JSON list of N, CA and C in Angstrom, two decimals:
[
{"chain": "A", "resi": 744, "resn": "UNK", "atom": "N", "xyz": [18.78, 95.64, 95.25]},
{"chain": "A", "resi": 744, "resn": "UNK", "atom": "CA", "xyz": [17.90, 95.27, 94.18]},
{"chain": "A", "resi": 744, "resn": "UNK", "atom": "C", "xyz": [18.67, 94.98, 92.92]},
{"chain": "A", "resi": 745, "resn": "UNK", "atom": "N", "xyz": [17.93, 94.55, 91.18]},
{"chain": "A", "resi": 745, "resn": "UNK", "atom": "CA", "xyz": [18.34, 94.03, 90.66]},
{"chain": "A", "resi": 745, "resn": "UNK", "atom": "C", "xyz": [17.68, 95.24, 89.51]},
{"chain": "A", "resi": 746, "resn": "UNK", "atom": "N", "xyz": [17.15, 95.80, 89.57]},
{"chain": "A", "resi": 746, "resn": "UNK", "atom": "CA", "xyz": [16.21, 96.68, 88.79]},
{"chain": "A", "resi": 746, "resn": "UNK", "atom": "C", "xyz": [16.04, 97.87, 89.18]},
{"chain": "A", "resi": 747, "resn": "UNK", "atom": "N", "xyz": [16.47, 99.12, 88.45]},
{"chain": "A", "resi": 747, "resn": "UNK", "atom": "CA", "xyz": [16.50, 100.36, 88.73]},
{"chain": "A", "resi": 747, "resn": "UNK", "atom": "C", "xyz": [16.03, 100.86, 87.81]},
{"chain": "A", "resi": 748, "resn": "UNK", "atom": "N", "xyz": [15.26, 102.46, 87.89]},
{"chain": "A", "resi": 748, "resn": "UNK", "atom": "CA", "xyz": [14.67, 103.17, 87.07]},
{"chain": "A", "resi": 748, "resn": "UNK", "atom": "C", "xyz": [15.78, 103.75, 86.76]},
{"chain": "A", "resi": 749, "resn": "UNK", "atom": "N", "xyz": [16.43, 103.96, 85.29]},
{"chain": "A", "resi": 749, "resn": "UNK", "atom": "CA", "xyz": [17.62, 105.33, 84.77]},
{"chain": "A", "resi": 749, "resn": "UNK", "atom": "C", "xyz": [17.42, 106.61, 85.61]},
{"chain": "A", "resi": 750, "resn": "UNK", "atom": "N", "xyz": [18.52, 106.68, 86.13]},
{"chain": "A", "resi": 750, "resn": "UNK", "atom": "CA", "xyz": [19.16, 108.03, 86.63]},
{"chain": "A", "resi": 750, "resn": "UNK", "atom": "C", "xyz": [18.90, 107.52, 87.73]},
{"chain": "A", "resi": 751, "resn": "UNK", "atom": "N", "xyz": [18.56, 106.88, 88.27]},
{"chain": "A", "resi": 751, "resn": "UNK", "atom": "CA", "xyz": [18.44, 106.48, 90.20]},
{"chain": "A", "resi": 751, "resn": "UNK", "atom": "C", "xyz": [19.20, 105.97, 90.52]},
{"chain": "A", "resi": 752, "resn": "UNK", "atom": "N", "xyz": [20.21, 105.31, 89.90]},
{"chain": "A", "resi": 752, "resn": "UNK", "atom": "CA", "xyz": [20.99, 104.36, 90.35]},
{"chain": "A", "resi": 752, "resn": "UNK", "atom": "C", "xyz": [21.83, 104.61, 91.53]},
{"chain": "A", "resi": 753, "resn": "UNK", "atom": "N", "xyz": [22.40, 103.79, 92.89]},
{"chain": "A", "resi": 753, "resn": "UNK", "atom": "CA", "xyz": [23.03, 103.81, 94.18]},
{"chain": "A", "resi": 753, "resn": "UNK", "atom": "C", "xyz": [22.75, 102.81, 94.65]},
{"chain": "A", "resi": 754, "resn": "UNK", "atom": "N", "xyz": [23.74, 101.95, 94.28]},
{"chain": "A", "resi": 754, "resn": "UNK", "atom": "CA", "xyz": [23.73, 100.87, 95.10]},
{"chain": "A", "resi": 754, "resn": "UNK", "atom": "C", "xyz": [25.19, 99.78, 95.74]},
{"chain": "A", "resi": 755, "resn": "UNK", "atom": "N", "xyz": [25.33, 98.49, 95.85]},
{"chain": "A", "resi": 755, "resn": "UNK", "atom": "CA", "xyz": [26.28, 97.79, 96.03]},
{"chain": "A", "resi": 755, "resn": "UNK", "atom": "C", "xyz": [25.98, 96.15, 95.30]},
{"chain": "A", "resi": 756, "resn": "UNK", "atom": "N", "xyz": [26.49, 96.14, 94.95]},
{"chain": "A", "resi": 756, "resn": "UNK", "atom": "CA", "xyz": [26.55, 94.72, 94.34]},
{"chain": "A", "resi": 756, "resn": "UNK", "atom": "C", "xyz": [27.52, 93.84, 95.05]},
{"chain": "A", "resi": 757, "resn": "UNK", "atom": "N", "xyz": [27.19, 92.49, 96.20]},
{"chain": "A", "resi": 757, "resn": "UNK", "atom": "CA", "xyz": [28.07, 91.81, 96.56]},
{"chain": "A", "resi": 757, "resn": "UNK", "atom": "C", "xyz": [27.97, 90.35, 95.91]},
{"chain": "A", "resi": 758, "resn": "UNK", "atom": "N", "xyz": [29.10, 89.52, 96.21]},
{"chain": "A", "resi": 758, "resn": "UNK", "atom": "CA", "xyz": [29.77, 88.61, 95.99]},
{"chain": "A", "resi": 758, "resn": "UNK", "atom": "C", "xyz": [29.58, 87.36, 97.26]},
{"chain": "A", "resi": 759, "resn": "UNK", "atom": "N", "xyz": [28.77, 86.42, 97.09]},
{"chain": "A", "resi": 759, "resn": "UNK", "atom": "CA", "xyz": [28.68, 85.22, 97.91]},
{"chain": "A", "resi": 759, "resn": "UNK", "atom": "C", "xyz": [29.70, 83.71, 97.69]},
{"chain": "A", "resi": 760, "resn": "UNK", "atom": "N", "xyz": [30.88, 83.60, 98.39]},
{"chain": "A", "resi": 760, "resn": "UNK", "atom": "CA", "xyz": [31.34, 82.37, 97.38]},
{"chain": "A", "resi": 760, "resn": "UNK", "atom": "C", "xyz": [30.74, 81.02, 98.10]},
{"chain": "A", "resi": 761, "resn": "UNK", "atom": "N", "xyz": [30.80, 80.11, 97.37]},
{"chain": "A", "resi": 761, "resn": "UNK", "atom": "CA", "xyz": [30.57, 78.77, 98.58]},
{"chain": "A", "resi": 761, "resn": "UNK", "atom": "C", "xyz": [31.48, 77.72, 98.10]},
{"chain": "A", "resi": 762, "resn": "UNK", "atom": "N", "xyz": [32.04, 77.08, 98.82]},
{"chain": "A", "resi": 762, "resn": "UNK", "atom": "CA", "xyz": [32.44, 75.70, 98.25]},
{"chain": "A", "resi": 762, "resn": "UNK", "atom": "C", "xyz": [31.04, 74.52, 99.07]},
{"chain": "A", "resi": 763, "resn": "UNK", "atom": "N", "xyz": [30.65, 74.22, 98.06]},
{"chain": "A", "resi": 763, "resn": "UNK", "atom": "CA", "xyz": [29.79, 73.07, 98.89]},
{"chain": "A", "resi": 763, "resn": "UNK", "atom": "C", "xyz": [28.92, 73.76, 99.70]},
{"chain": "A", "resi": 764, "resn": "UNK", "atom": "N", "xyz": [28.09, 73.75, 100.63]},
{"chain": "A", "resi": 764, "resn": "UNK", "atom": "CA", "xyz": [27.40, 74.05, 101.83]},
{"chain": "A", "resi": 764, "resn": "UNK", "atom": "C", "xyz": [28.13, 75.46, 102.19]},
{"chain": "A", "resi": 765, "resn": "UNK", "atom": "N", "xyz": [29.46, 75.34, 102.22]},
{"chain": "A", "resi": 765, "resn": "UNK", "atom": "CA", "xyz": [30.45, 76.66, 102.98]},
{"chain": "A", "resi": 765, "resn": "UNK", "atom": "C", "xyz": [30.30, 77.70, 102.47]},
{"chain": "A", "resi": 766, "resn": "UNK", "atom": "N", "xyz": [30.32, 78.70, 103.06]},
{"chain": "A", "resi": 766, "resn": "UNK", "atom": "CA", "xyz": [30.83, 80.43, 102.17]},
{"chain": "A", "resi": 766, "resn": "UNK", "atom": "C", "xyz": [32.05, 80.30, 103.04]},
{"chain": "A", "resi": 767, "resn": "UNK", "atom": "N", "xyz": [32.71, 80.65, 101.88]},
{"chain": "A", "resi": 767, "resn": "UNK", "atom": "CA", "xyz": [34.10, 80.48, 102.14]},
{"chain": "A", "resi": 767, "resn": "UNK", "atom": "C", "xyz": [34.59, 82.51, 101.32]},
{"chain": "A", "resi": 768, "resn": "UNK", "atom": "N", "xyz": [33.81, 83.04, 101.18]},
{"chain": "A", "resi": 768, "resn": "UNK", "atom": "CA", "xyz": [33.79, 84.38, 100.91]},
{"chain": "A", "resi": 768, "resn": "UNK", "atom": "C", "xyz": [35.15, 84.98, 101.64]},
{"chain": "A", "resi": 769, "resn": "UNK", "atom": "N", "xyz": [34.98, 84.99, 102.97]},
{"chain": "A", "resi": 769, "resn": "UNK", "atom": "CA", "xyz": [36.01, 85.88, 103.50]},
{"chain": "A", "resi": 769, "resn": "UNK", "atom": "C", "xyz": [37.47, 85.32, 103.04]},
{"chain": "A", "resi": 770, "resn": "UNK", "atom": "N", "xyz": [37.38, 83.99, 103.32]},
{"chain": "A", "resi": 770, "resn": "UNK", "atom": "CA", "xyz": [38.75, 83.55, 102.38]},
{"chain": "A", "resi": 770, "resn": "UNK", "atom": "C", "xyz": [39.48, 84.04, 101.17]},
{"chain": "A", "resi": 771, "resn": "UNK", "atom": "N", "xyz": [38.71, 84.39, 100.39]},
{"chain": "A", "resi": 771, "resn": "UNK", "atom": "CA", "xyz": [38.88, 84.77, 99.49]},
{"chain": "A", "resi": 771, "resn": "UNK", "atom": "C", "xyz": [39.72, 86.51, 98.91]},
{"chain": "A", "resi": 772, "resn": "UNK", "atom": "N", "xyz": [40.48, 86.47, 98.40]},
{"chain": "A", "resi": 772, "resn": "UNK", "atom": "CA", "xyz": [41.18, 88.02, 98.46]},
{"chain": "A", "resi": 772, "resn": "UNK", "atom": "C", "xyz": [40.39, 88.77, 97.41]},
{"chain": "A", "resi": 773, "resn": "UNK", "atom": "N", "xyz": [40.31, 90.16, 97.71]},
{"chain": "A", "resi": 773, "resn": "UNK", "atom": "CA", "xyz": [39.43, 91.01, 96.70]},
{"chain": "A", "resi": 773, "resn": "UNK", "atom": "C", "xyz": [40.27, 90.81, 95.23]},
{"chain": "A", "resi": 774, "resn": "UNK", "atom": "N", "xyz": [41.60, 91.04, 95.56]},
{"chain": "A", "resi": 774, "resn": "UNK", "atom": "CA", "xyz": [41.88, 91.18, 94.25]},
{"chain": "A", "resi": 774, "resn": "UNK", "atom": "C", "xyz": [41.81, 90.24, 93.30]},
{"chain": "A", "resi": 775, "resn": "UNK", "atom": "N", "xyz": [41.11, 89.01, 94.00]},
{"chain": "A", "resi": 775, "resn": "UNK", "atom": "CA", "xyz": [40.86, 87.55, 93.28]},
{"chain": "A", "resi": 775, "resn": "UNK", "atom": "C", "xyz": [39.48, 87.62, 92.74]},
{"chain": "A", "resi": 776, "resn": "UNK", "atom": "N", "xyz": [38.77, 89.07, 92.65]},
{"chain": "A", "resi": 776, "resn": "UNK", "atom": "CA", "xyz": [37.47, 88.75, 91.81]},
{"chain": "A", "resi": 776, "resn": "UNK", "atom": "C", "xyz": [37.25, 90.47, 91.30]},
{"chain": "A", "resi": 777, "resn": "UNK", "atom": "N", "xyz": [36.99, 90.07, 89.68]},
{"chain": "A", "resi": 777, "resn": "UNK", "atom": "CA", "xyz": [37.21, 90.86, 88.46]},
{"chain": "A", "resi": 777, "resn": "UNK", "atom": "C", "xyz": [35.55, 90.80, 88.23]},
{"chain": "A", "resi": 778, "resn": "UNK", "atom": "N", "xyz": [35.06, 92.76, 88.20]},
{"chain": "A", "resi": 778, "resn": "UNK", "atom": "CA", "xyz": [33.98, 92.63, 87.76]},
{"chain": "A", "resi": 778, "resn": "UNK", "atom": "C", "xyz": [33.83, 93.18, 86.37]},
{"chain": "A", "resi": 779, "resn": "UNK", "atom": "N", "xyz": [33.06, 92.92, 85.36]},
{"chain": "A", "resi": 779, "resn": "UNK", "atom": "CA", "xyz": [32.56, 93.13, 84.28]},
{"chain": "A", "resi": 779, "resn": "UNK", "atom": "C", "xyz": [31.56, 94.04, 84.12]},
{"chain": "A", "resi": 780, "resn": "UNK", "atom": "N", "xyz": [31.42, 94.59, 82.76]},
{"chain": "A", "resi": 780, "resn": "UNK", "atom": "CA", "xyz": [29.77, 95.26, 82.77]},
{"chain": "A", "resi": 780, "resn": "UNK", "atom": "C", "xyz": [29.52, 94.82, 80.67]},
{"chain": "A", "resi": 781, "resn": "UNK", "atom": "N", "xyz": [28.61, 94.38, 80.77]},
{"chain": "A", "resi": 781, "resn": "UNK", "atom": "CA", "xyz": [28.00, 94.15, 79.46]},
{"chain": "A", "resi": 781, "resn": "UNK", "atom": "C", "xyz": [26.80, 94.87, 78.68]},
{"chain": "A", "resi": 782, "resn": "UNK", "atom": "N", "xyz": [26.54, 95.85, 77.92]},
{"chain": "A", "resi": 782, "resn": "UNK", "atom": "CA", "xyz": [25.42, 96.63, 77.30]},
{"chain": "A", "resi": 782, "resn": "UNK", "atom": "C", "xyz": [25.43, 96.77, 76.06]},
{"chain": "A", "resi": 783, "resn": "UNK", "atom": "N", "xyz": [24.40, 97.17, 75.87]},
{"chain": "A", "resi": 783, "resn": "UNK", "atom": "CA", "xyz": [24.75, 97.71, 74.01]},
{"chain": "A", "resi": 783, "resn": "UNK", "atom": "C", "xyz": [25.67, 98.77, 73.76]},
{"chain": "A", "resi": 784, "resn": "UNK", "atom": "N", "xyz": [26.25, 99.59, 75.02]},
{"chain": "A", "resi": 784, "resn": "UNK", "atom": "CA", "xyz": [26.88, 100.31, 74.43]},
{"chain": "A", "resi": 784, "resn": "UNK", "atom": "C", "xyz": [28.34, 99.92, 74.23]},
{"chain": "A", "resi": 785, "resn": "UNK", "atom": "N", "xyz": [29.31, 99.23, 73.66]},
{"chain": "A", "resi": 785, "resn": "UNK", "atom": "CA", "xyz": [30.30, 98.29, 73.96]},
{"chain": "A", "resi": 785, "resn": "UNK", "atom": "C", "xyz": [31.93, 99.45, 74.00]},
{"chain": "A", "resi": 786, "resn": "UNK", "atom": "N", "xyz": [31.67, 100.61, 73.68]},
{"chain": "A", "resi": 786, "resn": "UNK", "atom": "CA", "xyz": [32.65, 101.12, 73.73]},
{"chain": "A", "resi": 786, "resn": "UNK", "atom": "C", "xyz": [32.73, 101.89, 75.23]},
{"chain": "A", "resi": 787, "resn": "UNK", "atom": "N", "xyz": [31.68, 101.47, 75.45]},
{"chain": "A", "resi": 787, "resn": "UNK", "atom": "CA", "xyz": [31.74, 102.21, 77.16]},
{"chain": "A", "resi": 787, "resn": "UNK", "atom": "C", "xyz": [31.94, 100.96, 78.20]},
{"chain": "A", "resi": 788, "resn": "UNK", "atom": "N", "xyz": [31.25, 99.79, 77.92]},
{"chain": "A", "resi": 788, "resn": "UNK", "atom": "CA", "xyz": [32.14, 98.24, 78.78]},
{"chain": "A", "resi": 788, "resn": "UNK", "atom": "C", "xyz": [33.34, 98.46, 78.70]},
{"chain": "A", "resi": 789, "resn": "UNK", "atom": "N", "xyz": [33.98, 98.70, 77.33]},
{"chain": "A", "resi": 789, "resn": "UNK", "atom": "CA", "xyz": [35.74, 98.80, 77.00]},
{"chain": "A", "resi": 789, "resn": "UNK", "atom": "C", "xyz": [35.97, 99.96, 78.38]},
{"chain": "A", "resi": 790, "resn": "UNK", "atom": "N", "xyz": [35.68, 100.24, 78.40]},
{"chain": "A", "resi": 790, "resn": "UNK", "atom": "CA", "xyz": [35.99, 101.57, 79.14]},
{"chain": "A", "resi": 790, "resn": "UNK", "atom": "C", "xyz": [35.89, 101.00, 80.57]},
{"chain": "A", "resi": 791, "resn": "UNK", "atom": "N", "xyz": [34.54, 100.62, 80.67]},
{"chain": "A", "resi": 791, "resn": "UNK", "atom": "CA", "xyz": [34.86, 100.70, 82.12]},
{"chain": "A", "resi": 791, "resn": "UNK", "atom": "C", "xyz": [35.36, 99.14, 82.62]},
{"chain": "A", "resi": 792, "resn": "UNK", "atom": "N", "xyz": [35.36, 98.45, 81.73]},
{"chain": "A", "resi": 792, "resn": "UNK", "atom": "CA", "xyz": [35.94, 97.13, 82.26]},
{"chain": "A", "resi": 792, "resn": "UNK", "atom": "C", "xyz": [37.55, 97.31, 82.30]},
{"chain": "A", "resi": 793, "resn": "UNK", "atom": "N", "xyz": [38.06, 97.83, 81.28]},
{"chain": "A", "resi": 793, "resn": "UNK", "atom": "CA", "xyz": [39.63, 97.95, 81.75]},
{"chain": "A", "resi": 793, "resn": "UNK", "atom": "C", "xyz": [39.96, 98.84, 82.75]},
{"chain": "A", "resi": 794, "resn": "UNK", "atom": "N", "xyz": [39.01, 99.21, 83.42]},
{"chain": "A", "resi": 794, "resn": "UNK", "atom": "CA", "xyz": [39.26, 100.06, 84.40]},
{"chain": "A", "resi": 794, "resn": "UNK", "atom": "C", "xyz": [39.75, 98.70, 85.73]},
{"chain": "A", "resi": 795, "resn": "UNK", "atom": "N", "xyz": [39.60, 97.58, 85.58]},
{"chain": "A", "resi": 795, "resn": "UNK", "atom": "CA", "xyz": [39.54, 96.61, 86.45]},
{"chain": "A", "resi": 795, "resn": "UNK", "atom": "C", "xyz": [39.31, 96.41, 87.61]},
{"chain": "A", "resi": 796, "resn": "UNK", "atom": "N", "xyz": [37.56, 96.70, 88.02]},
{"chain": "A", "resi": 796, "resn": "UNK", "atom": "CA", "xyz": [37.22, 96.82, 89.17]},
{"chain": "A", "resi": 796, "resn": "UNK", "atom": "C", "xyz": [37.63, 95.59, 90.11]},
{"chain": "A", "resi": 797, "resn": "UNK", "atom": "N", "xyz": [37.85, 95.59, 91.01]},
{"chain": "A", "resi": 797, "resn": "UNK", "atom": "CA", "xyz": [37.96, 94.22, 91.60]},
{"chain": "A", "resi": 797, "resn": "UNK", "atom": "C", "xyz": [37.23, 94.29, 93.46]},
{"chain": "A", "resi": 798, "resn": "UNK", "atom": "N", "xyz": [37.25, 92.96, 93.85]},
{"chain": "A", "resi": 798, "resn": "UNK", "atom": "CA", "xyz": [36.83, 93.20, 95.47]},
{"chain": "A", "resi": 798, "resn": "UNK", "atom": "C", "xyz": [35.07, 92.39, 95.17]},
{"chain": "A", "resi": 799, "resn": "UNK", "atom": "N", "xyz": [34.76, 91.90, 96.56]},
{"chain": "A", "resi": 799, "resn": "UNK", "atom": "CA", "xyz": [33.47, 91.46, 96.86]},
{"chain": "A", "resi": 799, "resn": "UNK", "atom": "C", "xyz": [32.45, 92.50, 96.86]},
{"chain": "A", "resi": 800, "resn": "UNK", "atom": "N", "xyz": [32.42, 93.22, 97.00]},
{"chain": "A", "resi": 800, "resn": "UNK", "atom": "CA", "xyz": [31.73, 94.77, 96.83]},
{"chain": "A", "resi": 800, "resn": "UNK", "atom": "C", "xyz": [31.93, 95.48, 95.63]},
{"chain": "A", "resi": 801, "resn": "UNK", "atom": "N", "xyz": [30.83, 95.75, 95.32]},
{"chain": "A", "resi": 801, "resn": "UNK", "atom": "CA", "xyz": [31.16, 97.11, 94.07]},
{"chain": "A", "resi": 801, "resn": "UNK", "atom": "C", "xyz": [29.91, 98.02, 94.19]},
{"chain": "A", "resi": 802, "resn": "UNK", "atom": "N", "xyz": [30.32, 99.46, 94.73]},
{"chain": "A", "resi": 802, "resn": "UNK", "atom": "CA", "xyz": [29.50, 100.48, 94.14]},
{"chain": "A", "resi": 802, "resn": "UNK", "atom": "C", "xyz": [28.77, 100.60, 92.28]},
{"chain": "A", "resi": 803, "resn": "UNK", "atom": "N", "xyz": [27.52, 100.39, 92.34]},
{"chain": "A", "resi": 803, "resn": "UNK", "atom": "CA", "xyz": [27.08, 101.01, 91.06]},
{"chain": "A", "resi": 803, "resn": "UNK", "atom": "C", "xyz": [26.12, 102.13, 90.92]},
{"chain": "A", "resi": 804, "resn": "UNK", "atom": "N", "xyz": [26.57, 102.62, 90.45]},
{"chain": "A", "resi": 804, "resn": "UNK", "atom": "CA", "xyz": [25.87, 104.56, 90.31]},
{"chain": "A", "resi": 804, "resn": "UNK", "atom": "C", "xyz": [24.97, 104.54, 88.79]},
{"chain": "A", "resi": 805, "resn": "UNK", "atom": "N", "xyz": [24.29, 106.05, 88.33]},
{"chain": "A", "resi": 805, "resn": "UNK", "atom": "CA", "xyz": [23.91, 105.93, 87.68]},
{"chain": "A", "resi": 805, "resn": "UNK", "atom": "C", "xyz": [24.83, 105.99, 86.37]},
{"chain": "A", "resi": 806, "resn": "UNK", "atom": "N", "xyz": [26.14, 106.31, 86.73]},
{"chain": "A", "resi": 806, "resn": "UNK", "atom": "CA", "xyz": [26.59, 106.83, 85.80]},
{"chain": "A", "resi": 806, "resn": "UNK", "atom": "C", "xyz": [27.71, 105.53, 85.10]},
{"chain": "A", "resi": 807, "resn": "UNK", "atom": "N", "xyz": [27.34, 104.45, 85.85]},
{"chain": "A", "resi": 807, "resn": "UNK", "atom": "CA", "xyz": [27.74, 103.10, 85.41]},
{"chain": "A", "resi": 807, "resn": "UNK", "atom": "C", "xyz": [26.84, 101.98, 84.51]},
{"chain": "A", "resi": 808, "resn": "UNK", "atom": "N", "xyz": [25.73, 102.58, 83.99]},
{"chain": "A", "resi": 808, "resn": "UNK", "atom": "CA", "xyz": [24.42, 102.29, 83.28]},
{"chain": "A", "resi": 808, "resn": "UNK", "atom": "C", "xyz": [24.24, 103.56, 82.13]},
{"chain": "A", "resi": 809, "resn": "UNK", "atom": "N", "xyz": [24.16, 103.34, 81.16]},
{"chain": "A", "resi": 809, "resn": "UNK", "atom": "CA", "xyz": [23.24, 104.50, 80.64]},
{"chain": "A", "resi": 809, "resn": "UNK", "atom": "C", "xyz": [21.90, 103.73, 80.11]},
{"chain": "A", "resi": 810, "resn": "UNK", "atom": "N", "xyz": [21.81, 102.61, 79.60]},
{"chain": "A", "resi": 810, "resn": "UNK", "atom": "CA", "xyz": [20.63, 102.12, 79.99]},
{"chain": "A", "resi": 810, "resn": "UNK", "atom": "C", "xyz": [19.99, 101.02, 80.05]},
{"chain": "A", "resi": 811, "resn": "UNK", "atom": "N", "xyz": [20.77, 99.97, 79.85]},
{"chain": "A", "resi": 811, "resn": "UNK", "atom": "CA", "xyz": [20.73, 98.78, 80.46]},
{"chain": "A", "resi": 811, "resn": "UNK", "atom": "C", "xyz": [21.90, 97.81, 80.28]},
{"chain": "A", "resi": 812, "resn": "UNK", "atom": "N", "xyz": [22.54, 97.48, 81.43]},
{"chain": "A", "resi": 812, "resn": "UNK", "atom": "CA", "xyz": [23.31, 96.30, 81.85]},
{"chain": "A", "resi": 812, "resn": "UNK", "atom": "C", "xyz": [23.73, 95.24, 82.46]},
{"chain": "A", "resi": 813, "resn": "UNK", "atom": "N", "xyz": [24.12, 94.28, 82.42]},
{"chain": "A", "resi": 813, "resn": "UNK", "atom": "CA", "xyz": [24.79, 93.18, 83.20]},
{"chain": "A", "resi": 813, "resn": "UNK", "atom": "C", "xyz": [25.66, 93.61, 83.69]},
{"chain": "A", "resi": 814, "resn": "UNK", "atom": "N", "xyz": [25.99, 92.95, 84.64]},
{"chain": "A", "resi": 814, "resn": "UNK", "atom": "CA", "xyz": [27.57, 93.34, 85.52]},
{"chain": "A", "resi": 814, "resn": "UNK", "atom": "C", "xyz": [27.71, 91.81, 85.96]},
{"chain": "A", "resi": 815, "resn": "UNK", "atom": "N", "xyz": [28.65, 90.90, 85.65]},
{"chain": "A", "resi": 815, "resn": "UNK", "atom": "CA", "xyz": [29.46, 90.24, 85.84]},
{"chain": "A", "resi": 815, "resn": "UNK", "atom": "C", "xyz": [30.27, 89.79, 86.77]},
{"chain": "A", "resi": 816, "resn": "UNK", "atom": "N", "xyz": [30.81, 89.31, 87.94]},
{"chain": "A", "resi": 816, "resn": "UNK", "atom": "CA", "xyz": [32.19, 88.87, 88.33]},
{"chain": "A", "resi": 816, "resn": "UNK", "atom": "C", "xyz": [32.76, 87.61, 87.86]},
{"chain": "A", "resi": 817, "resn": "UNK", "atom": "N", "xyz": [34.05, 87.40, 88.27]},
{"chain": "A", "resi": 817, "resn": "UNK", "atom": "CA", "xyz": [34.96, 86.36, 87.51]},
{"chain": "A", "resi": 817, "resn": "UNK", "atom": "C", "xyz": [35.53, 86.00, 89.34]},
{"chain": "A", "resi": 818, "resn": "UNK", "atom": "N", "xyz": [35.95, 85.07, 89.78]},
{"chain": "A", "resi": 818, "resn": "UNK", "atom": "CA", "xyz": [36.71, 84.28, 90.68]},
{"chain": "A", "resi": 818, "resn": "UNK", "atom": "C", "xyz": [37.64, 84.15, 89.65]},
{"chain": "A", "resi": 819, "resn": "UNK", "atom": "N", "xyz": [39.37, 84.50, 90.11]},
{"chain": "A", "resi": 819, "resn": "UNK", "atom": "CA", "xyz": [40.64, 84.51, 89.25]},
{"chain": "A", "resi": 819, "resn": "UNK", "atom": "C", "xyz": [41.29, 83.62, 90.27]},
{"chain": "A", "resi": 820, "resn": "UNK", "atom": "N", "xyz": [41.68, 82.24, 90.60]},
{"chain": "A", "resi": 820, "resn": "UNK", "atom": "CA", "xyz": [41.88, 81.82, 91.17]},
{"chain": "A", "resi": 820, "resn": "UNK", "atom": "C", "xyz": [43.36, 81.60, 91.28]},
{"chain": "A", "resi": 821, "resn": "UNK", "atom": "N", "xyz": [44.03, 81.59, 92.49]},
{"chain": "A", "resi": 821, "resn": "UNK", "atom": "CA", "xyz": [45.40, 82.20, 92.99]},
{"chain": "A", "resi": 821, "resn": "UNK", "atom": "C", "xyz": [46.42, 81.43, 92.35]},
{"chain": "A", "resi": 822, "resn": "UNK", "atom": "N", "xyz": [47.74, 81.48, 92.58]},
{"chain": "A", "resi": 822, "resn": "UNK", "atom": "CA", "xyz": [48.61, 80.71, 91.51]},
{"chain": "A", "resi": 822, "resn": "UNK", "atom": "C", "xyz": [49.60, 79.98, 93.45]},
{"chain": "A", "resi": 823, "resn": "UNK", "atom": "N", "xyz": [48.73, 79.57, 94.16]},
{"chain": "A", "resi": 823, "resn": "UNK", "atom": "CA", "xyz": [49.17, 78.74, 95.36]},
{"chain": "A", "resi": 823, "resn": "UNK", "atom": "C", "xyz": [48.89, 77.17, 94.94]}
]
């Protein structure tokens, strides 16, 4: 889901890539995608964004919200 009541939070957030028609996902290396989190509280994004989550998957808990956010990924595309 996309919507949680505070303090419930357990979930996974994945990552679909496509070129064109393709998911080309598995291609892709975890460490080639950087997730974000955006809220009003900005000294706690600082926090947990330099933590530099990375990977097609991300666990989010409650304790990654205090009470409302975006979460972000970035495609960092390879230096091949």
């Amino acid at each position: 889901g996309n919507i949680f009541k505070q303090g419930t939070v357990d979930t996974y957030l994945e990552v679909q890539i496509f070129s064109w028609d393709d998911n080309i996902t598995s291609t892709i290396p975890d460490t080639s995608i950087i997730w974000t989190s955006s809220s009003d509280d900005i000294a706690a994004d600082t926090i947990w964004n330099n933590q530099h989550k990375k990977g097609k998957r991300l666990k989010i808990t409650s304790e990654d919200i205090s009470h409302k956010a975006t979460f972000n990924c970035e495609l960092i595309p390879s230096n091949n």
